[in-house]
Amino acid sequence: MSKHPVHSYTPWNRLDPYRGKFFEGRWPSLPQMFNISADRRPDSPCFEAFSPEHICLTYTQAKEKILKVADYLWSIGVRKGDRVALSGKNSPQWAVAYFGIIYTGAIVAPVDYSLSDEEIEHLVDFIEIKGIFIDGDRFERIGQNGKYGFKISLEEKEHEDCYIFNLPDVGKQPYSLPVADDLCAFLFTSGTTGTPKAVMLTHGNMVSDAWLCQKWMNIYDSDVFYAILPIHHAYTMLAVFIESVCNGTKIVFGKRFATNHIIREVKEGGVTMFLAVPLFYNKLLAGMIKTIEEKGKLASVFFRFLLVLSGFCKKVLHINIGKKLFGFVLDKISFKNVRICISGGGPLPPSTFRTLNQMGIDFVQGYGLTETSPIISLNPVFDYEEKSVGKVAAEVEVKFINTDEQGNGEICVRGPIVMQGYFNNPEATAEIFDDEGWLKTGDVGYMDNQGFLYITGRAKNIIVTEGGKNVFPEEIEDRFQTFEDIGQICVTGCILDRNKKSEGIAAIIYPSSECSGKITDAEEMQIHMEGIVDRVNENLLPYKRIRKVFVIDEPMEITSTKKIKRFTVKEKYKSLLSEG
């Protein structure tokens, strides 16, 4: 008998009363889904932002603005299947533009706003866009001399005539809403300088993912989602933006990833659903524990006792007493009303996962790829495993290929969430799919007999040691997440002996700013970091232990979701790693 409770929760059945009235078939398109939510909750808040000025739109008000944008786009020649780019900071204007584009049947192409002007133009040129929505500070530089058919500003300042909320009223236009099988979005995964990869997702891909992953969590009408990570990224787009619209709840858009700013917006917006990357949660938890420890040893011991007690009640008895025990701590960071925290975009230390759950927050982590809309698995809020990325979403199949002696194999996925392919790139599409339609993720992992999925690492990042053992760098890097003196770490292969061509494991470390402020001598810093590595090595199998430590004095290049650009780092420090 399974030790975990069985749940047959099927939230997507809530769509049944609207089938035949708002849509046909299994899934609605995103515009059809928005219409359902606007019909169900017309006066409820939809999009809200507090900076630079306070904006709050109800579902009715948001729909009016969306329809006005869609009508205008159709009037200037945008048609079904056309591509329209969208690049800007998180905002209600961004959200209205997104839906305004897809209401016409056109395909939205969200672009990372942190890229350079040249990189943005390289991406949008590849998919041959009809026009672009963009923030005001880049309006003049992107698409000069009429390069793109039209440009609409997401900010009013200095661009009143072409500001999204000031577009002319052209009356109702004769477009038809897209259906589930129509293409909805092109999401870029790589290729800012080389050949881009534009993932083609249908409306059905994203709507099905938003509903099917809800099998593992309850979402209520009273919930409020918070979008602080870049919304162009598949993770935030689905888990916050689309998830919220599907459920008719409110989204609060945050623009500044600063702790004090986030805490204020969470409180003012009444946020209950909070999504972030592991780095944020690690720092948040470290700050809370530091506050407790400053009250003395007795307070610290009592705090940890209460954590264990609360964890036992929640995990074993399924009774959540954490909010009552730790409400005074959570209230200081405005998290007392936060119901669920979701972590994604990278691995989370089990200790962070466990502690936040013990404090009363339903804390879960998931796993996915842009190519899978993106959520493949999610830890059930009522039935979680700290070291796992959760259980696979309903109606999604997973298999493992090329398994090793430890049972780790490449994860392959099939189901309604899987993309249609890469735009204008049949070679890359053929490479990622097998003959039976399984998508090869490139990630390696395994599944236990309870159905929980575990990720070991990326197949392409495997380090083969001198003893012939396979080591996943991500598995080792995870052990360093709770060390505050380490700002960044990249574990990679290195040459131990040039003559023997033997490969070992190295760590490239960039100290945190706090640590650099305390230790200014390079030799002392090297010794300090080697000491931390030694502590981690003690709990690693011999063949996984780090043999070389390189301390660097400048941060490693990262993506917009705070992941280290591993290939770039390895190339930059290639000479160090090959010294032998």
PDB file of N, CA, C and O in Angstrom, residues 256-318:
ATOM      1  N   ARG A 256      10.684  45.447  -9.914  1.00  0.00           N
ATOM      2  CA  ARG A 256      12.026  45.499  -9.313  1.00  0.00           C
ATOM      3  C   ARG A 256      12.261  44.289  -8.429  1.00  0.00           C
ATOM      4  O   ARG A 256      11.502  44.043  -7.495  1.00  0.00           O
ATOM      5  N   PHE A 257      13.324  43.540  -8.742  1.00  0.00           N
ATOM      6  CA  PHE A 257      13.642  42.353  -7.956  1.00  0.00           C
ATOM      7  C   PHE A 257      14.520  42.753  -6.771  1.00  0.00           C
ATOM      8  O   PHE A 257      15.683  42.384  -6.666  1.00  0.00           O
ATOM      9  N   ALA A 258      13.926  43.533  -5.867  1.00  0.00           N
ATOM     10  CA  ALA A 258      14.600  43.966  -4.646  1.00  0.00           C
ATOM     11  C   ALA A 258      13.726  43.541  -3.477  1.00  0.00           C
ATOM     12  O   ALA A 258      12.515  43.761  -3.490  1.00  0.00           O
ATOM     13  N   THR A 259      14.345  42.932  -2.454  1.00  0.00           N
ATOM     14  CA  THR A 259      13.585  42.321  -1.363  1.00  0.00           C
ATOM     15  C   THR A 259      12.596  43.283  -0.715  1.00  0.00           C
ATOM     16  O   THR A 259      11.416  42.952  -0.534  1.00  0.00           O
ATOM     17  N   ASN A 260      13.030  44.495  -0.356  1.00  0.00           N
ATOM     18  CA  ASN A 260      12.142  45.464   0.300  1.00  0.00           C
ATOM     19  C   ASN A 260      10.968  45.846  -0.592  1.00  0.00           C
ATOM     20  O   ASN A 260       9.830  45.997  -0.121  1.00  0.00           O
ATOM     21  N   HIS A 261      11.255  45.990  -1.878  1.00  0.00           N
ATOM     22  CA  HIS A 261      10.215  46.340  -2.839  1.00  0.00           C
ATOM     23  C   HIS A 261       9.203  45.200  -2.966  1.00  0.00           C
ATOM     24  O   HIS A 261       7.987  45.425  -3.003  1.00  0.00           O
ATOM     25  N   ILE A 262       9.706  43.979  -3.021  1.00  0.00           N
ATOM     26  CA  ILE A 262       8.840  42.803  -3.143  1.00  0.00           C
ATOM     27  C   ILE A 262       7.939  42.675  -1.922  1.00  0.00           C
ATOM     28  O   ILE A 262       6.726  42.449  -2.040  1.00  0.00           O
ATOM     29  N   ILE A 263       8.517  42.812  -0.725  1.00  0.00           N
ATOM     30  CA  ILE A 263       7.754  42.689   0.517  1.00  0.00           C
ATOM     31  C   ILE A 263       6.608  43.698   0.568  1.00  0.00           C
ATOM     32  O   ILE A 263       5.480  43.376   0.972  1.00  0.00           O
ATOM     33  N   ARG A 264       6.878  44.919   0.111  1.00  0.00           N
ATOM     34  CA  ARG A 264       5.846  45.958   0.112  1.00  0.00           C
ATOM     35  C   ARG A 264       4.722  45.613  -0.870  1.00  0.00           C
ATOM     36  O   ARG A 264       3.532  45.759  -0.539  1.00  0.00           O
ATOM     37  N   GLU A 265       5.071  45.155  -2.066  1.00  0.00           N
ATOM     38  CA  GLU A 265       4.047  44.840  -3.067  1.00  0.00           C
ATOM     39  C   GLU A 265       3.236  43.608  -2.678  1.00  0.00           C
ATOM     40  O   GLU A 265       2.028  43.544  -2.948  1.00  0.00           O
ATOM     41  N   VAL A 266       3.880  42.636  -2.057  1.00  0.00           N
ATOM     42  CA  VAL A 266       3.174  41.442  -1.599  1.00  0.00           C
ATOM     43  C   VAL A 266       2.094  41.830  -0.584  1.00  0.00           C
ATOM     44  O   VAL A 266       0.960  41.334  -0.625  1.00  0.00           O
ATOM     45  N   LYS A 267       2.448  42.749   0.298  1.00  0.00           N
ATOM     46  CA  LYS A 267       1.493  43.191   1.328  1.00  0.00           C
ATOM     47  C   LYS A 267       0.375  44.035   0.715  1.00  0.00           C
ATOM     48  O   LYS A 267      -0.817  43.787   0.962  1.00  0.00           O
ATOM     49  N   GLU A 268       0.733  45.034  -0.094  1.00  0.00           N
ATOM     50  CA  GLU A 268      -0.265  45.926  -0.674  1.00  0.00           C
ATOM     51  C   GLU A 268      -1.192  45.199  -1.636  1.00  0.00           C
ATOM     52  O   GLU A 268      -2.368  45.527  -1.738  1.00  0.00           O
ATOM     53  N   GLY A 269      -0.645  44.222  -2.341  1.00  0.00           N
ATOM     54  CA  GLY A 269      -1.445  43.507  -3.331  1.00  0.00           C
ATOM     55  C   GLY A 269      -2.240  42.352  -2.761  1.00  0.00           C
ATOM     56  O   GLY A 269      -3.065  41.758  -3.457  1.00  0.00           O
ATOM     57  N   GLY A 270      -1.995  41.997  -1.495  1.00  0.00           N
ATOM     58  CA  GLY A 270      -2.694  40.862  -0.897  1.00  0.00           C
ATOM     59  C   GLY A 270      -2.325  39.546  -1.536  1.00  0.00           C
ATOM     60  O   GLY A 270      -3.162  38.643  -1.693  1.00  0.00           O
ATOM     61  N   VAL A 271      -1.056  39.398  -1.902  1.00  0.00           N
ATOM     62  CA  VAL A 271      -0.586  38.217  -2.642  1.00  0.00           C
ATOM     63  C   VAL A 271      -0.731  36.947  -1.809  1.00  0.00           C
ATOM     64  O   VAL A 271      -0.365  36.901  -0.636  1.00  0.00           O
ATOM     65  N   THR A 272      -1.267  35.903  -2.440  1.00  0.00           N
ATOM     66  CA  THR A 272      -1.381  34.585  -1.803  1.00  0.00           C
ATOM     67  C   THR A 272      -0.597  33.514  -2.549  1.00  0.00           C
ATOM     68  O   THR A 272      -0.311  32.460  -1.991  1.00  0.00           O
ATOM     69  N   MET A 273      -0.277  33.769  -3.822  1.00  0.00           N
ATOM     70  CA  MET A 273       0.456  32.806  -4.658  1.00  0.00           C
ATOM     71  C   MET A 273       1.760  33.467  -5.096  1.00  0.00           C
ATOM     72  O   MET A 273       1.747  34.397  -5.907  1.00  0.00           O
ATOM     73  N   PHE A 274       2.871  32.985  -4.559  1.00  0.00           N
ATOM     74  CA  PHE A 274       4.158  33.639  -4.794  1.00  0.00           C
ATOM     75  C   PHE A 274       5.092  32.685  -5.531  1.00  0.00           C
ATOM     76  O   PHE A 274       5.287  31.538  -5.116  1.00  0.00           O
ATOM     77  N   LEU A 275       5.667  33.169  -6.605  1.00  0.00           N
ATOM     78  CA  LEU A 275       6.556  32.350  -7.424  1.00  0.00           C
ATOM     79  C   LEU A 275       7.903  33.040  -7.559  1.00  0.00           C
ATOM     80  O   LEU A 275       7.978  34.232  -7.833  1.00  0.00           O
ATOM     81  N   ALA A 276       8.992  32.277  -7.339  1.00  0.00           N
ATOM     82  CA  ALA A 276      10.331  32.845  -7.476  1.00  0.00           C
ATOM     83  C   ALA A 276      11.329  31.728  -7.770  1.00  0.00           C
ATOM     84  O   ALA A 276      10.971  30.549  -7.858  1.00  0.00           O
ATOM     85  N   VAL A 277      12.585  32.122  -7.917  1.00  0.00           N
ATOM     86  CA  VAL A 277      13.668  31.161  -8.151  1.00  0.00           C
ATOM     87  C   VAL A 277      14.307  30.787  -6.813  1.00  0.00           C
ATOM     88  O   VAL A 277      14.150  31.504  -5.818  1.00  0.00           O
ATOM     89  N   PRO A 278      15.044  29.664  -6.747  1.00  0.00           N
ATOM     90  CA  PRO A 278      15.654  29.215  -5.487  1.00  0.00           C
ATOM     91  C   PRO A 278      16.495  30.280  -4.787  1.00  0.00           C
ATOM     92  O   PRO A 278      16.495  30.365  -3.562  1.00  0.00           O
ATOM     93  N   LEU A 279      17.231  31.087  -5.543  1.00  0.00           N
ATOM     94  CA  LEU A 279      18.105  32.098  -4.953  1.00  0.00           C
ATOM     95  C   LEU A 279      17.337  33.012  -4.001  1.00  0.00           C
ATOM     96  O   LEU A 279      17.798  33.332  -2.911  1.00  0.00           O
ATOM     97  N   PHE A 280      16.155  33.434  -4.415  1.00  0.00           N
ATOM     98  CA  PHE A 280      15.359  34.337  -3.578  1.00  0.00           C
ATOM     99  C   PHE A 280      14.937  33.653  -2.288  1.00  0.00           C
ATOM    100  O   PHE A 280      15.043  34.230  -1.197  1.00  0.00           O
ATOM    101  N   TYR A 281      14.440  32.419  -2.398  1.00  0.00           N
ATOM    102  CA  TYR A 281      13.974  31.712  -1.207  1.00  0.00           C
ATOM    103  C   TYR A 281      15.116  31.425  -0.238  1.00  0.00           C
ATOM    104  O   TYR A 281      14.942  31.500   0.981  1.00  0.00           O
ATOM    105  N   ASN A 282      16.289  31.097  -0.771  1.00  0.00           N
ATOM    106  CA  ASN A 282      17.439  30.834   0.095  1.00  0.00           C
ATOM    107  C   ASN A 282      17.815  32.075   0.906  1.00  0.00           C
ATOM    108  O   ASN A 282      18.078  32.004   2.106  1.00  0.00           O
ATOM    109  N   LYS A 283      17.822  33.233   0.236  1.00  0.00           N
ATOM    110  CA  LYS A 283      18.172  34.477   0.920  1.00  0.00           C
ATOM    111  C   LYS A 283      17.092  34.884   1.919  1.00  0.00           C
ATOM    112  O   LYS A 283      17.386  35.372   3.011  1.00  0.00           O
ATOM    113  N   LEU A 284      15.836  34.680   1.542  1.00  0.00           N
ATOM    114  CA  LEU A 284      14.728  35.021   2.423  1.00  0.00           C
ATOM    115  C   LEU A 284      14.784  34.192   3.699  1.00  0.00           C
ATOM    116  O   LEU A 284      14.669  34.722   4.812  1.00  0.00           O
ATOM    117  N   LEU A 285      15.008  32.897   3.534  1.00  0.00           N
ATOM    118  CA  LEU A 285      15.062  32.011   4.690  1.00  0.00           C
ATOM    119  C   LEU A 285      16.277  32.308   5.561  1.00  0.00           C
ATOM    120  O   LEU A 285      16.189  32.317   6.797  1.00  0.00           O
ATOM    121  N   ALA A 286      17.412  32.575   4.926  1.00  0.00           N
ATOM    122  CA  ALA A 286      18.628  32.890   5.684  1.00  0.00           C
ATOM    123  C   ALA A 286      18.422  34.135   6.539  1.00  0.00           C
ATOM    124  O   ALA A 286      18.878  34.196   7.696  1.00  0.00           O
ATOM    125  N   GLY A 287      17.717  35.126   6.005  1.00  0.00           N
ATOM    126  CA  GLY A 287      17.448  36.342   6.750  1.00  0.00           C
ATOM    127  C   GLY A 287      16.548  36.093   7.951  1.00  0.00           C
ATOM    128  O   GLY A 287      16.770  36.641   9.036  1.00  0.00           O
ATOM    129  N   MET A 288      15.541  35.228   7.765  1.00  0.00           N
ATOM    130  CA  MET A 288      14.628  34.918   8.863  1.00  0.00           C
ATOM    131  C   MET A 288      15.352  34.164   9.981  1.00  0.00           C
ATOM    132  O   MET A 288      15.186  34.473  11.163  1.00  0.00           O
ATOM    133  N   ILE A 289      16.158  33.191   9.605  1.00  0.00           N
ATOM    134  CA  ILE A 289      16.878  32.400  10.609  1.00  0.00           C
ATOM    135  C   ILE A 289      17.896  33.260  11.346  1.00  0.00           C
ATOM    136  O   ILE A 289      18.081  33.131  12.565  1.00  0.00           O
ATOM    137  N   LYS A 290      18.541  34.172  10.626  1.00  0.00           N
ATOM    138  CA  LYS A 290      19.509  35.070  11.251  1.00  0.00           C
ATOM    139  C   LYS A 290      18.833  35.935  12.324  1.00  0.00           C
ATOM    140  O   LYS A 290      19.388  36.164  13.407  1.00  0.00           O
ATOM    141  N   THR A 291      17.608  36.399  12.011  1.00  0.00           N
ATOM    142  CA  THR A 291      16.863  37.214  12.973  1.00  0.00           C
ATOM    143  C   THR A 291      16.575  36.426  14.252  1.00  0.00           C
ATOM    144  O   THR A 291      16.687  36.958  15.368  1.00  0.00           O
ATOM    145  N   ILE A 292      16.222  35.155  14.100  1.00  0.00           N
ATOM    146  CA  ILE A 292      15.940  34.302  15.260  1.00  0.00           C
ATOM    147  C   ILE A 292      17.206  34.050  16.068  1.00  0.00           C
ATOM    148  O   ILE A 292      17.214  34.142  17.303  1.00  0.00           O
ATOM    149  N   GLU A 293      18.295  33.746  15.362  1.00  0.00           N
ATOM    150  CA  GLU A 293      19.549  33.418  16.049  1.00  0.00           C
ATOM    151  C   GLU A 293      20.101  34.605  16.826  1.00  0.00           C
ATOM    152  O   GLU A 293      20.803  34.437  17.824  1.00  0.00           O
ATOM    153  N   GLU A 294      19.804  35.815  16.365  1.00  0.00           N
ATOM    154  CA  GLU A 294      20.264  37.015  17.075  1.00  0.00           C
ATOM    155  C   GLU A 294      19.598  37.180  18.432  1.00  0.00           C
ATOM    156  O   GLU A 294      20.071  37.924  19.282  1.00  0.00           O
ATOM    157  N   LYS A 295      18.493  36.464  18.648  1.00  0.00           N
ATOM    158  CA  LYS A 295      17.799  36.535  19.933  1.00  0.00           C
ATOM    159  C   LYS A 295      18.422  35.621  20.987  1.00  0.00           C
ATOM    160  O   LYS A 295      17.980  35.602  22.144  1.00  0.00           O
ATOM    161  N   GLY A 296      19.441  34.845  20.577  1.00  0.00           N
ATOM    162  CA  GLY A 296      20.131  33.993  21.537  1.00  0.00           C
ATOM    163  C   GLY A 296      19.981  32.515  21.237  1.00  0.00           C
ATOM    164  O   GLY A 296      19.115  32.101  20.449  1.00  0.00           O
ATOM    165  N   LYS A 297      20.819  31.705  21.878  1.00  0.00           N
ATOM    166  CA  LYS A 297      20.853  30.276  21.626  1.00  0.00           C
ATOM    167  C   LYS A 297      19.551  29.587  22.025  1.00  0.00           C
ATOM    168  O   LYS A 297      19.055  28.704  21.330  1.00  0.00           O
ATOM    169  N   LEU A 298      18.995  30.002  23.171  1.00  0.00           N
ATOM    170  CA  LEU A 298      17.756  29.387  23.640  1.00  0.00           C
ATOM    171  C   LEU A 298      16.621  29.599  22.643  1.00  0.00           C
ATOM    172  O   LEU A 298      15.857  28.669  22.331  1.00  0.00           O
ATOM    173  N   ALA A 299      16.510  30.818  22.128  1.00  0.00           N
ATOM    174  CA  ALA A 299      15.468  31.130  21.145  1.00  0.00           C
ATOM    175  C   ALA A 299      15.669  30.317  19.868  1.00  0.00           C
ATOM    176  O   ALA A 299      14.707  29.829  19.260  1.00  0.00           O
ATOM    177  N   SER A 300      16.937  30.157  19.472  1.00  0.00           N
ATOM    178  CA  SER A 300      17.252  29.405  18.265  1.00  0.00           C
ATOM    179  C   SER A 300      16.878  27.930  18.418  1.00  0.00           C
ATOM    180  O   SER A 300      16.281  27.327  17.514  1.00  0.00           O
ATOM    181  N   VAL A 301      17.211  27.330  19.580  1.00  0.00           N
ATOM    182  CA  VAL A 301      16.890  25.925  19.827  1.00  0.00           C
ATOM    183  C   VAL A 301      15.378  25.724  19.865  1.00  0.00           C
ATOM    184  O   VAL A 301      14.837  24.764  19.289  1.00  0.00           O
ATOM    185  N   PHE A 302      14.666  26.640  20.516  1.00  0.00           N
ATOM    186  CA  PHE A 302      13.202  26.535  20.613  1.00  0.00           C
ATOM    187  C   PHE A 302      12.560  26.687  19.234  1.00  0.00           C
ATOM    188  O   PHE A 302      11.600  25.980  18.893  1.00  0.00           O
ATOM    189  N   PHE A 303      13.102  27.607  18.439  1.00  0.00           N
ATOM    190  CA  PHE A 303      12.604  27.818  17.071  1.00  0.00           C
ATOM    191  C   PHE A 303      12.728  26.532  16.247  1.00  0.00           C
ATOM    192  O   PHE A 303      11.786  26.117  15.566  1.00  0.00           O
ATOM    193  N   ARG A 304      13.872  25.875  16.338  1.00  0.00           N
ATOM    194  CA  ARG A 304      14.095  24.650  15.561  1.00  0.00           C
ATOM    195  C   ARG A 304      13.225  23.495  16.083  1.00  0.00           C
ATOM    196  O   ARG A 304      12.782  22.646  15.306  1.00  0.00           O
ATOM    197  N   PHE A 305      12.977  23.468  17.398  1.00  0.00           N
ATOM    198  CA  PHE A 305      12.072  22.460  17.944  1.00  0.00           C
ATOM    199  C   PHE A 305      10.668  22.638  17.372  1.00  0.00           C
ATOM    200  O   PHE A 305       9.999  21.669  16.981  1.00  0.00           O
ATOM    201  N   LEU A 306      10.211  23.904  17.319  1.00  0.00           N
ATOM    202  CA  LEU A 306       8.887  24.178  16.773  1.00  0.00           C
ATOM    203  C   LEU A 306       8.804  23.813  15.286  1.00  0.00           C
ATOM    204  O   LEU A 306       7.755  23.352  14.810  1.00  0.00           O
ATOM    205  N   LEU A 307       9.912  24.011  14.567  1.00  0.00           N
ATOM    206  CA  LEU A 307       9.950  23.620  13.148  1.00  0.00           C
ATOM    207  C   LEU A 307       9.722  22.118  12.996  1.00  0.00           C
ATOM    208  O   LEU A 307       8.938  21.670  12.157  1.00  0.00           O
ATOM    209  N   VAL A 308      10.423  21.331  13.812  1.00  0.00           N
ATOM    210  CA  VAL A 308      10.291  19.870  13.744  1.00  0.00           C
ATOM    211  C   VAL A 308       8.868  19.451  14.098  1.00  0.00           C
ATOM    212  O   VAL A 308       8.260  18.602  13.428  1.00  0.00           O
ATOM    213  N   LEU A 309       8.315  20.060  15.145  1.00  0.00           N
ATOM    214  CA  LEU A 309       6.944  19.743  15.553  1.00  0.00           C
ATOM    215  C   LEU A 309       5.951  20.075  14.454  1.00  0.00           C
ATOM    216  O   LEU A 309       5.074  19.267  14.106  1.00  0.00           O
ATOM    217  N   SER A 310       6.080  21.270  13.881  1.00  0.00           N
ATOM    218  CA  SER A 310       5.179  21.702  12.820  1.00  0.00           C
ATOM    219  C   SER A 310       5.312  20.802  11.591  1.00  0.00           C
ATOM    220  O   SER A 310       4.314  20.429  10.966  1.00  0.00           O
ATOM    221  N   GLY A 311       6.557  20.444  11.250  1.00  0.00           N
ATOM    222  CA  GLY A 311       6.794  19.584  10.096  1.00  0.00           C
ATOM    223  C   GLY A 311       6.162  18.218  10.262  1.00  0.00           C
ATOM    224  O   GLY A 311       5.596  17.653   9.320  1.00  0.00           O
ATOM    225  N   PHE A 312       6.249  17.661  11.474  1.00  0.00           N
ATOM    226  CA  PHE A 312       5.644  16.359  11.747  1.00  0.00           C
ATOM    227  C   PHE A 312       4.126  16.429  11.580  1.00  0.00           C
ATOM    228  O   PHE A 312       3.515  15.563  10.956  1.00  0.00           O
ATOM    229  N   CYS A 313       3.529  17.482  12.135  1.00  0.00           N
ATOM    230  CA  CYS A 313       2.077  17.636  12.033  1.00  0.00           C
ATOM    231  C   CYS A 313       1.620  17.771  10.579  1.00  0.00           C
ATOM    232  O   CYS A 313       0.595  17.209  10.171  1.00  0.00           O
ATOM    233  N   LYS A 314       2.399  18.506   9.797  1.00  0.00           N
ATOM    234  CA  LYS A 314       2.005  18.738   8.406  1.00  0.00           C
ATOM    235  C   LYS A 314       2.260  17.527   7.518  1.00  0.00           C
ATOM    236  O   LYS A 314       1.404  17.130   6.723  1.00  0.00           O
ATOM    237  N   LYS A 315       3.430  16.926   7.668  1.00  0.00           N
ATOM    238  CA  LYS A 315       3.832  15.837   6.787  1.00  0.00           C
ATOM    239  C   LYS A 315       3.133  14.523   7.126  1.00  0.00           C
ATOM    240  O   LYS A 315       2.712  13.779   6.236  1.00  0.00           O
ATOM    241  N   VAL A 316       3.002  14.246   8.419  1.00  0.00           N
ATOM    242  CA  VAL A 316       2.470  12.951   8.849  1.00  0.00           C
ATOM    243  C   VAL A 316       0.975  13.017   9.153  1.00  0.00           C
ATOM    244  O   VAL A 316       0.199  12.159   8.714  1.00  0.00           O
ATOM    245  N   LEU A 317       0.566  14.066   9.886  1.00  0.00           N
ATOM    246  CA  LEU A 317      -0.830  14.163  10.298  1.00  0.00           C
ATOM    247  C   LEU A 317      -1.675  14.997   9.342  1.00  0.00           C
ATOM    248  O   LEU A 317      -2.895  15.049   9.471  1.00  0.00           O
ATOM    249  N   HIS A 318      -1.012  15.664   8.386  1.00  0.00           N
ATOM    250  CA  HIS A 318      -1.693  16.541   7.413  1.00  0.00           C
ATOM    251  C   HIS A 318      -2.477  17.644   8.118  1.00  0.00           C
ATOM    252  O   HIS A 318      -3.588  18.005   7.729  1.00  0.00           O
TER     253      HIS A 318
END
